[in-house]
Tab-separated table of C-alpha atoms and ligand atoms in Angstrom:
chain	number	residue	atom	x	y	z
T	85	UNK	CA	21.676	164.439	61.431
T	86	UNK	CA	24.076	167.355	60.867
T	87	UNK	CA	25.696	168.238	64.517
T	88	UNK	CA	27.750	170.948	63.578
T	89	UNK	CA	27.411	172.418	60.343
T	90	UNK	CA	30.616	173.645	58.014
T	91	UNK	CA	31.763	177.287	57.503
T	92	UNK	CA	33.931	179.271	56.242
T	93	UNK	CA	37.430	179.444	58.208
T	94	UNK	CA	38.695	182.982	59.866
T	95	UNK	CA	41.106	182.497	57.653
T	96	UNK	CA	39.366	181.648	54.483
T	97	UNK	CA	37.223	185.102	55.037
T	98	UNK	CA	40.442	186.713	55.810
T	99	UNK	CA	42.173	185.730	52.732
T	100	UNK	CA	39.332	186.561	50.291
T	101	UNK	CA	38.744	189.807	51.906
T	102	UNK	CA	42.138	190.966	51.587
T	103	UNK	CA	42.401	189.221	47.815
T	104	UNK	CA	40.002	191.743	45.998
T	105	UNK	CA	41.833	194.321	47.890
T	106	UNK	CA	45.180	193.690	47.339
T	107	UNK	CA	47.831	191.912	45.099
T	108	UNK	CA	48.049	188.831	47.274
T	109	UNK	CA	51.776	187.650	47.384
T	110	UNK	CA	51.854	184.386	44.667
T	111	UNK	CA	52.483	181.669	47.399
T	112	UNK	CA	49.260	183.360	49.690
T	113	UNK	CA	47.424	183.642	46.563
T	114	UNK	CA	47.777	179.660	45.758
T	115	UNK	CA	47.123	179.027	49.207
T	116	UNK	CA	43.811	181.148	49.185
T	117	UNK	CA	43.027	179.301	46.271
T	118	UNK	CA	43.713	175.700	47.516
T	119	UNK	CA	41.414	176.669	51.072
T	120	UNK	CA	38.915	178.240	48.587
T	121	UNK	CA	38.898	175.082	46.697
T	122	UNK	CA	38.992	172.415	49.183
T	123	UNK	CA	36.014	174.201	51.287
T	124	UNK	CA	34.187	173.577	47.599
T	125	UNK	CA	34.898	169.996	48.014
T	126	UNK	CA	33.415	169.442	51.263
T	127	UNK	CA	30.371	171.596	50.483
T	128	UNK	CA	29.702	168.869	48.094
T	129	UNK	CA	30.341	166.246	50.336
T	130	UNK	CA	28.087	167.273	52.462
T	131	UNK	CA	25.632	167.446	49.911
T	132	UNK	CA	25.913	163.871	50.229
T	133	UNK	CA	25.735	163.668	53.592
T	134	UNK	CA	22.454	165.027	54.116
T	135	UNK	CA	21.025	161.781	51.568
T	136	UNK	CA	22.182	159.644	54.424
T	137	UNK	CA	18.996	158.241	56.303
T	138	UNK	CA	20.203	155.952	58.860
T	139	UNK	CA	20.548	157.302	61.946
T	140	UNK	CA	22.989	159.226	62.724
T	141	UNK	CA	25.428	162.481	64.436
T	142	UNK	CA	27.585	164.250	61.788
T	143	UNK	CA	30.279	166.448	62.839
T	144	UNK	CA	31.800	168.771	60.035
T	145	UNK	CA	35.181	170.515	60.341
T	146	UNK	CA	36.473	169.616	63.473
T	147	UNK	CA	39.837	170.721	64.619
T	148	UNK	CA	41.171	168.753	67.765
T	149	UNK	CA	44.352	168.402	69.622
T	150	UNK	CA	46.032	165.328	70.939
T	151	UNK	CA	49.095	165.355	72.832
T	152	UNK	CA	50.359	168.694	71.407
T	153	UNK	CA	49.426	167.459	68.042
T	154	UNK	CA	46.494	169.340	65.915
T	155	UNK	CA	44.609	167.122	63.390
T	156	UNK	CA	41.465	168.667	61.269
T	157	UNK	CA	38.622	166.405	60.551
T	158	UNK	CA	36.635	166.880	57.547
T	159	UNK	CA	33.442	165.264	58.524
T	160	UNK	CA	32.962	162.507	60.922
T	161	UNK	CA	29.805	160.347	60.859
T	162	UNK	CA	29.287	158.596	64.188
T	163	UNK	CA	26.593	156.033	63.556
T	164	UNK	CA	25.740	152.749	65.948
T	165	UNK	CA	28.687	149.965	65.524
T	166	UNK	CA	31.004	152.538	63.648
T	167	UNK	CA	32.206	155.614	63.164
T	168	UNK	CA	33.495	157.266	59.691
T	169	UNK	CA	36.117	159.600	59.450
T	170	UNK	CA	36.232	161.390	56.029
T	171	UNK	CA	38.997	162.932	54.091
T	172	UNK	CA	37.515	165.155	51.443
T	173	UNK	CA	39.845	165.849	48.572
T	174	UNK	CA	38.822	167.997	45.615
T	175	UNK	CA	41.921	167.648	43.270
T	176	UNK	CA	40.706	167.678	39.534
T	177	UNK	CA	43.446	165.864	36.635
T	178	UNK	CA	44.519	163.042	36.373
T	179	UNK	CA	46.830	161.267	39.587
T	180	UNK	CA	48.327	158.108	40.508
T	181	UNK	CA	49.859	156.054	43.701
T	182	UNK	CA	53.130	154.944	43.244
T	183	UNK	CA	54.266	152.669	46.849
T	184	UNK	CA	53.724	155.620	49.666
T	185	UNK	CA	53.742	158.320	47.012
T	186	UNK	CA	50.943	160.423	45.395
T	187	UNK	CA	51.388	162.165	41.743
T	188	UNK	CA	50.261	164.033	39.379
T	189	UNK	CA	50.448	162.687	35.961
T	190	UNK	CA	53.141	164.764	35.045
T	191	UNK	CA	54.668	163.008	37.905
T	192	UNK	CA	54.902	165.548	40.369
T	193	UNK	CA	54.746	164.657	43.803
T	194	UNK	CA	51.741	165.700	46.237
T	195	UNK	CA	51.580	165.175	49.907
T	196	UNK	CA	49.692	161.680	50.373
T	197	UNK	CA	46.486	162.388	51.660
T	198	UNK	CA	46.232	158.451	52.670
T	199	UNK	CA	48.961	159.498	54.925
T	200	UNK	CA	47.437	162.473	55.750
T	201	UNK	CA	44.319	160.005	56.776
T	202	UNK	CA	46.003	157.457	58.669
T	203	UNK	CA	47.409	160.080	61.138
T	204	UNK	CA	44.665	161.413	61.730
T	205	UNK	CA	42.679	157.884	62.546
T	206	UNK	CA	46.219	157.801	64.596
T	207	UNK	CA	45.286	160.908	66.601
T	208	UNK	CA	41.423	160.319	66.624
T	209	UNK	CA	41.664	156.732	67.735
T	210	UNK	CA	43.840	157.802	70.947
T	211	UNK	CA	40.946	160.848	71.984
T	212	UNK	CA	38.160	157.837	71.847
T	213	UNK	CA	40.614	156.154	73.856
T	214	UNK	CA	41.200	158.617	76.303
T	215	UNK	CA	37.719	159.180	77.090
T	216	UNK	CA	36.522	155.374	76.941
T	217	UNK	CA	35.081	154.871	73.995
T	218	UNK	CA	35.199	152.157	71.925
T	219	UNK	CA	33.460	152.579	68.624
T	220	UNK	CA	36.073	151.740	65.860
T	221	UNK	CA	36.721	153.849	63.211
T	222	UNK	CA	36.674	153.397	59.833
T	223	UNK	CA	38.262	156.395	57.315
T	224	UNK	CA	37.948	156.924	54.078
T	225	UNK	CA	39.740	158.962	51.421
T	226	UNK	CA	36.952	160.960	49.259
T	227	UNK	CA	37.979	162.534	45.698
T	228	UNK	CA	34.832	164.652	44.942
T	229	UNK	CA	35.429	166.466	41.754
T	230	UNK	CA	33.717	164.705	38.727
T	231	UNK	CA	36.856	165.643	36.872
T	232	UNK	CA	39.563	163.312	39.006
T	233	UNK	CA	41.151	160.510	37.742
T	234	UNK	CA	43.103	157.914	39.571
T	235	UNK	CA	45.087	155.256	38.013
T	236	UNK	CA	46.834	152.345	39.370
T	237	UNK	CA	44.280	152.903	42.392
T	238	UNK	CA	45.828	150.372	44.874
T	239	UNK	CA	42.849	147.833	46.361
T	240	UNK	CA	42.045	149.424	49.147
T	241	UNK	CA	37.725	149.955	50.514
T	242	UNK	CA	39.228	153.562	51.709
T	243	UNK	CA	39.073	155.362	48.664
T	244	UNK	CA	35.647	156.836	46.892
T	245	UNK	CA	35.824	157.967	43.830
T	246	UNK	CA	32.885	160.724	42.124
T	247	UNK	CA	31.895	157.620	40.087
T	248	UNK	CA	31.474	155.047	43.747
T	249	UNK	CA	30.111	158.033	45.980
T	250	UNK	CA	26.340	157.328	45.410
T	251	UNK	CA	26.824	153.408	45.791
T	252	UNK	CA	28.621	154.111	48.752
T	253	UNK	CA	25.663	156.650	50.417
T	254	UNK	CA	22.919	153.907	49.174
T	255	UNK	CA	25.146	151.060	50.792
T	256	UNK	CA	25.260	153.018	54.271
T	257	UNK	CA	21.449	153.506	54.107
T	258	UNK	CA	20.906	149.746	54.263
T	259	UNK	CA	23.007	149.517	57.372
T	260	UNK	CA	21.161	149.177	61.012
T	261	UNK	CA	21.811	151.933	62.917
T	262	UNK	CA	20.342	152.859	66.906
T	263	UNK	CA	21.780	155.435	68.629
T	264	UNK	CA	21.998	155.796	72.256
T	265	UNK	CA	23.476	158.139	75.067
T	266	UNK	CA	26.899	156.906	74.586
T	267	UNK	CA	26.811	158.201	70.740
T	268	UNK	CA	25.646	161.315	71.578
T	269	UNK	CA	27.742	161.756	74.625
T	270	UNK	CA	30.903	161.623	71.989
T	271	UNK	CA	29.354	163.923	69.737
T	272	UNK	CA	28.972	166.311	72.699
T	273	UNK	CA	32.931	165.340	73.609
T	274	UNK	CA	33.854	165.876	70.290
T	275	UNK	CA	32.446	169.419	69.648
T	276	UNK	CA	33.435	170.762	73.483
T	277	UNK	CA	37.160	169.638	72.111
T	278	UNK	CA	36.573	171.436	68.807
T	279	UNK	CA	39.306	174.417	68.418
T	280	UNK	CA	37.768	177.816	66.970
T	281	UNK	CA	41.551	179.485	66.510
T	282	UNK	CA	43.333	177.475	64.188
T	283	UNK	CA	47.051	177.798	64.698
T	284	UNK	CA	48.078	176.903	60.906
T	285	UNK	CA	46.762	180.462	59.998
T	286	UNK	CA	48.904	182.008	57.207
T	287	UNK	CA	47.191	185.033	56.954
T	288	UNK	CA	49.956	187.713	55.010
T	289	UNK	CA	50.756	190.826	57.333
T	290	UNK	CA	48.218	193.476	56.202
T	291	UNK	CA	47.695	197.468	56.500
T	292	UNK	CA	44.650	199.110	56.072
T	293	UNK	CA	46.367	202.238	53.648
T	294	UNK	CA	47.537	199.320	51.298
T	295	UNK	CA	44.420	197.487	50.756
T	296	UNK	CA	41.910	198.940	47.876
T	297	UNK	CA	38.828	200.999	49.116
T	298	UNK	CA	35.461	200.497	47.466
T	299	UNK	CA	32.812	197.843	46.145
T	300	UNK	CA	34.057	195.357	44.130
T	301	UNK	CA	31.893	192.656	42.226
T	302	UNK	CA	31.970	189.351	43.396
T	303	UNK	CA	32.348	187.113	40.202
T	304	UNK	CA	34.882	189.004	38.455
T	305	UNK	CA	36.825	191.572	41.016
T	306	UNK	CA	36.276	195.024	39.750
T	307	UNK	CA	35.165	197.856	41.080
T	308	UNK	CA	31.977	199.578	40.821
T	309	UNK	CA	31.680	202.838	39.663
T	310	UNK	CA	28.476	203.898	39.613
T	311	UNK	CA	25.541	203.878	42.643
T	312	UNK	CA	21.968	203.228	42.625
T	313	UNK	CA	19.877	202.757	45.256
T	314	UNK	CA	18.564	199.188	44.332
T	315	UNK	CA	20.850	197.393	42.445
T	316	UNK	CA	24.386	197.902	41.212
T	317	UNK	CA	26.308	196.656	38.115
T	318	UNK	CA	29.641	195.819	37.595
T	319	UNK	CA	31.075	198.244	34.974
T	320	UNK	CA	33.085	194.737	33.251
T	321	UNK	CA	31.204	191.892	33.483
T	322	UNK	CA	27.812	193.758	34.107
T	323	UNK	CA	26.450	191.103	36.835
T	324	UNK	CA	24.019	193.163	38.994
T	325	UNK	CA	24.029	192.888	42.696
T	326	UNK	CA	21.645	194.205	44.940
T	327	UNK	CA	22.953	197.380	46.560
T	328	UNK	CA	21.883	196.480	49.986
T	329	UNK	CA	23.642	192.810	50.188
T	330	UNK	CA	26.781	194.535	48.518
T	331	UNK	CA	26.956	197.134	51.416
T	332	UNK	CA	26.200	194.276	54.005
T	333	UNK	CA	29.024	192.599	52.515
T	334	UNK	CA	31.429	195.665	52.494
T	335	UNK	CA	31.008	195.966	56.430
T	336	UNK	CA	31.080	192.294	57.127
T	337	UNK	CA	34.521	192.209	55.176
T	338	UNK	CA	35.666	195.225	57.037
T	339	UNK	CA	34.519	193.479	60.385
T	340	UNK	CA	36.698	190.243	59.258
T	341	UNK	CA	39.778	192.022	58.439
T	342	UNK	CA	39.860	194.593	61.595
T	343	UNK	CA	37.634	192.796	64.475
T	344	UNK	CA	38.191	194.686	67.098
T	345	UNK	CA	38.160	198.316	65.276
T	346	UNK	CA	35.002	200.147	66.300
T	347	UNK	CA	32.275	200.457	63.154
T	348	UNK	CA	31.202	204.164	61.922
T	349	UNK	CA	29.466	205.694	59.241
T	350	UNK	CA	32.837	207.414	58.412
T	351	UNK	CA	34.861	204.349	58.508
T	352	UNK	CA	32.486	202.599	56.264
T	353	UNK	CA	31.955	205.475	53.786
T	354	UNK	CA	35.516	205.353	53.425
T	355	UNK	CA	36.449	201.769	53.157
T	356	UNK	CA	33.961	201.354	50.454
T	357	UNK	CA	35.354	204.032	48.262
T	358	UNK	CA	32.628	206.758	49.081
T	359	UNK	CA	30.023	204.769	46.520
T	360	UNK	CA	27.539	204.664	49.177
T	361	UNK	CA	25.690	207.625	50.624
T	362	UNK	CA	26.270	208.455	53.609
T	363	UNK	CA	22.744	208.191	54.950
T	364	UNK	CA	22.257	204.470	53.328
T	365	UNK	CA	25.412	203.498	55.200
T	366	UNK	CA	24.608	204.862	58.852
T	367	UNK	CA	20.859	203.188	58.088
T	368	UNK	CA	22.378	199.871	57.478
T	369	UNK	CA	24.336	199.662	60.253
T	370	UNK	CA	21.503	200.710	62.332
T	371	UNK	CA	19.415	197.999	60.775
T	372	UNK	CA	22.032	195.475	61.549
T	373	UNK	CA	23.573	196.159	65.178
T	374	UNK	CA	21.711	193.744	66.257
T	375	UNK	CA	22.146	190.254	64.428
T	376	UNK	CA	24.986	189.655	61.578
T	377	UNK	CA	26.293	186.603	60.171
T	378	UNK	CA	29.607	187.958	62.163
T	379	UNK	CA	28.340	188.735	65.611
T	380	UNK	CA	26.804	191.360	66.916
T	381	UNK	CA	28.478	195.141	65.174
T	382	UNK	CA	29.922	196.634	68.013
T	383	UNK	CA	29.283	200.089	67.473
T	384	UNK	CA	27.980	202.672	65.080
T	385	UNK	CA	27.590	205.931	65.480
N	110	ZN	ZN1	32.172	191.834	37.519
């Protein structure tokens, strides 16, 4: 059972906003990129998370502290004798471990995400600790994309591979599981202890006259040029989008990039490159004062 579902970071939404509507510096861009990707990666995971039958309390996306330290889980399955910590990776090519190090096969080095795993059982280990609980943990290092390779893998149960991912889900549905107050009082624990701000934010310095005003298409990044009431194409890779959603979008970007600026029918009209009439804009934002995927809009007028 899925406790706390995944989303997209603050900072992910921050970073794609401001991508169609600016030149991202290189070293943002990549890092945009590498969020964008690695959220991919544990969408799929969970894809396989939701075949597991046993009982259980899943936790996605956690990010804890522990004396001073932060630590981000990517999903955490508590379940009755154990609990499993998982590291999802979504690296594509071809890598190998060499001793302590992790490479490409062009033999570049990349952080070692085994490392990366065994400080955060570290860190994890010492919370259960701390509030009496003694479930062990067991971690595990998942590469998700169908198109990684590992060689020289070294022997070790803690790494699952695309190819080993279904045996693994099919192996944890034969397992026993009964869950009981103490479970779900760590679950509980465990999400009250969740951090919403995350302090490794590297979100570039911004300014609203720099960034791009208008509607731009979601698959390839240019900007439309032409309105219509029900659906809108992109002048260069013609993909349609429905006019509404597109709008919706617009503000919800605009809400993501400047959260505590007031909304208008002005603001909005501008920010989106005057595409949308007037009217349609000040009707939407009626429509959705209430209830958006961001919160309640805090003002129109
Ligand atoms: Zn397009």
């Amino acid at each position: 059972m899925f406790i706390k579902e995944r989303s997209e970071s603050e900072e992910l939404k921050v970073l794609k906003a401001l991508n169609t509507r600016m030149d991202l510096p290189e070293k943002e861009k990549q890092y945009y990129l590498n969020l964008q990707k690695g959220f991919e990666g544990e969408v799929m995971f969970d894809a396989y998370l939701r075949q597991i039958a046993i009982q259980s309390l899943i936790l996605n996306d956690l990010l804890l502290e522990q004396n001073h330290s932060h630590y981000q889980i990517d999903s955490l399955m508590i379940a009755q004798r154990l609990s499993y910590l998982f590291e999802v990776k979504n690296f594509e090519g071809e890598y190998y471990f060499e001793g302590d190090k992790f490479k490409t096969i062009n033999g570049n080095e990349v952080k070692n995400p085994l490392l990366q795993l065994d400080r955060n059982v570290s860190l994890l280990r010492q919370f259960f600790n701390s509030i009496g609980i003694k479930i062990p943990i067991e971690p595990y290092l998942v590469f998700i994309n169908p198109e990684f390779t590992l060689y020289q893998a070294p022997l070790n149960s803690r790494i699952i591979l695309p190819t080993t991912l279904n045996r693994f889900i099919q192996k944890m549905n034969k397992q026993m599981s009964a869950l009981n107050h103490q479970h779900e009082g760590l679950s509980e624990k465990l999400v009250a202890s969740h951090i919403t701000k995350s302090p490794f934010s590297k979100v570039p310095h911004y300014e609203y006259s720099q960034l791009r005003k208008g509607v731009f298409c979601h698959s390839c990044g240019a900007g439309m040029t032409e309105y219509h009431s029900l659906i809108l194409k992109c002048p260069k890779c013609r993909k349609p989008v429905n006019t509404k959603s597109a709008l919706v979008r617009s503000i919800e970007e605009y809400q993501v990039l400047y959260p505590s600026e007031k909304l208008s029918t002005n603001t909005i009209y501008e920010w989106t490159g005057d595409l949308f009439p007037k009217r349609t804009i000040r009707q939407t934002l009626k429509e959705n004062l209430i209830v958006s995927g961001y919160g309640p809009w805090s003002y129109y007028e």
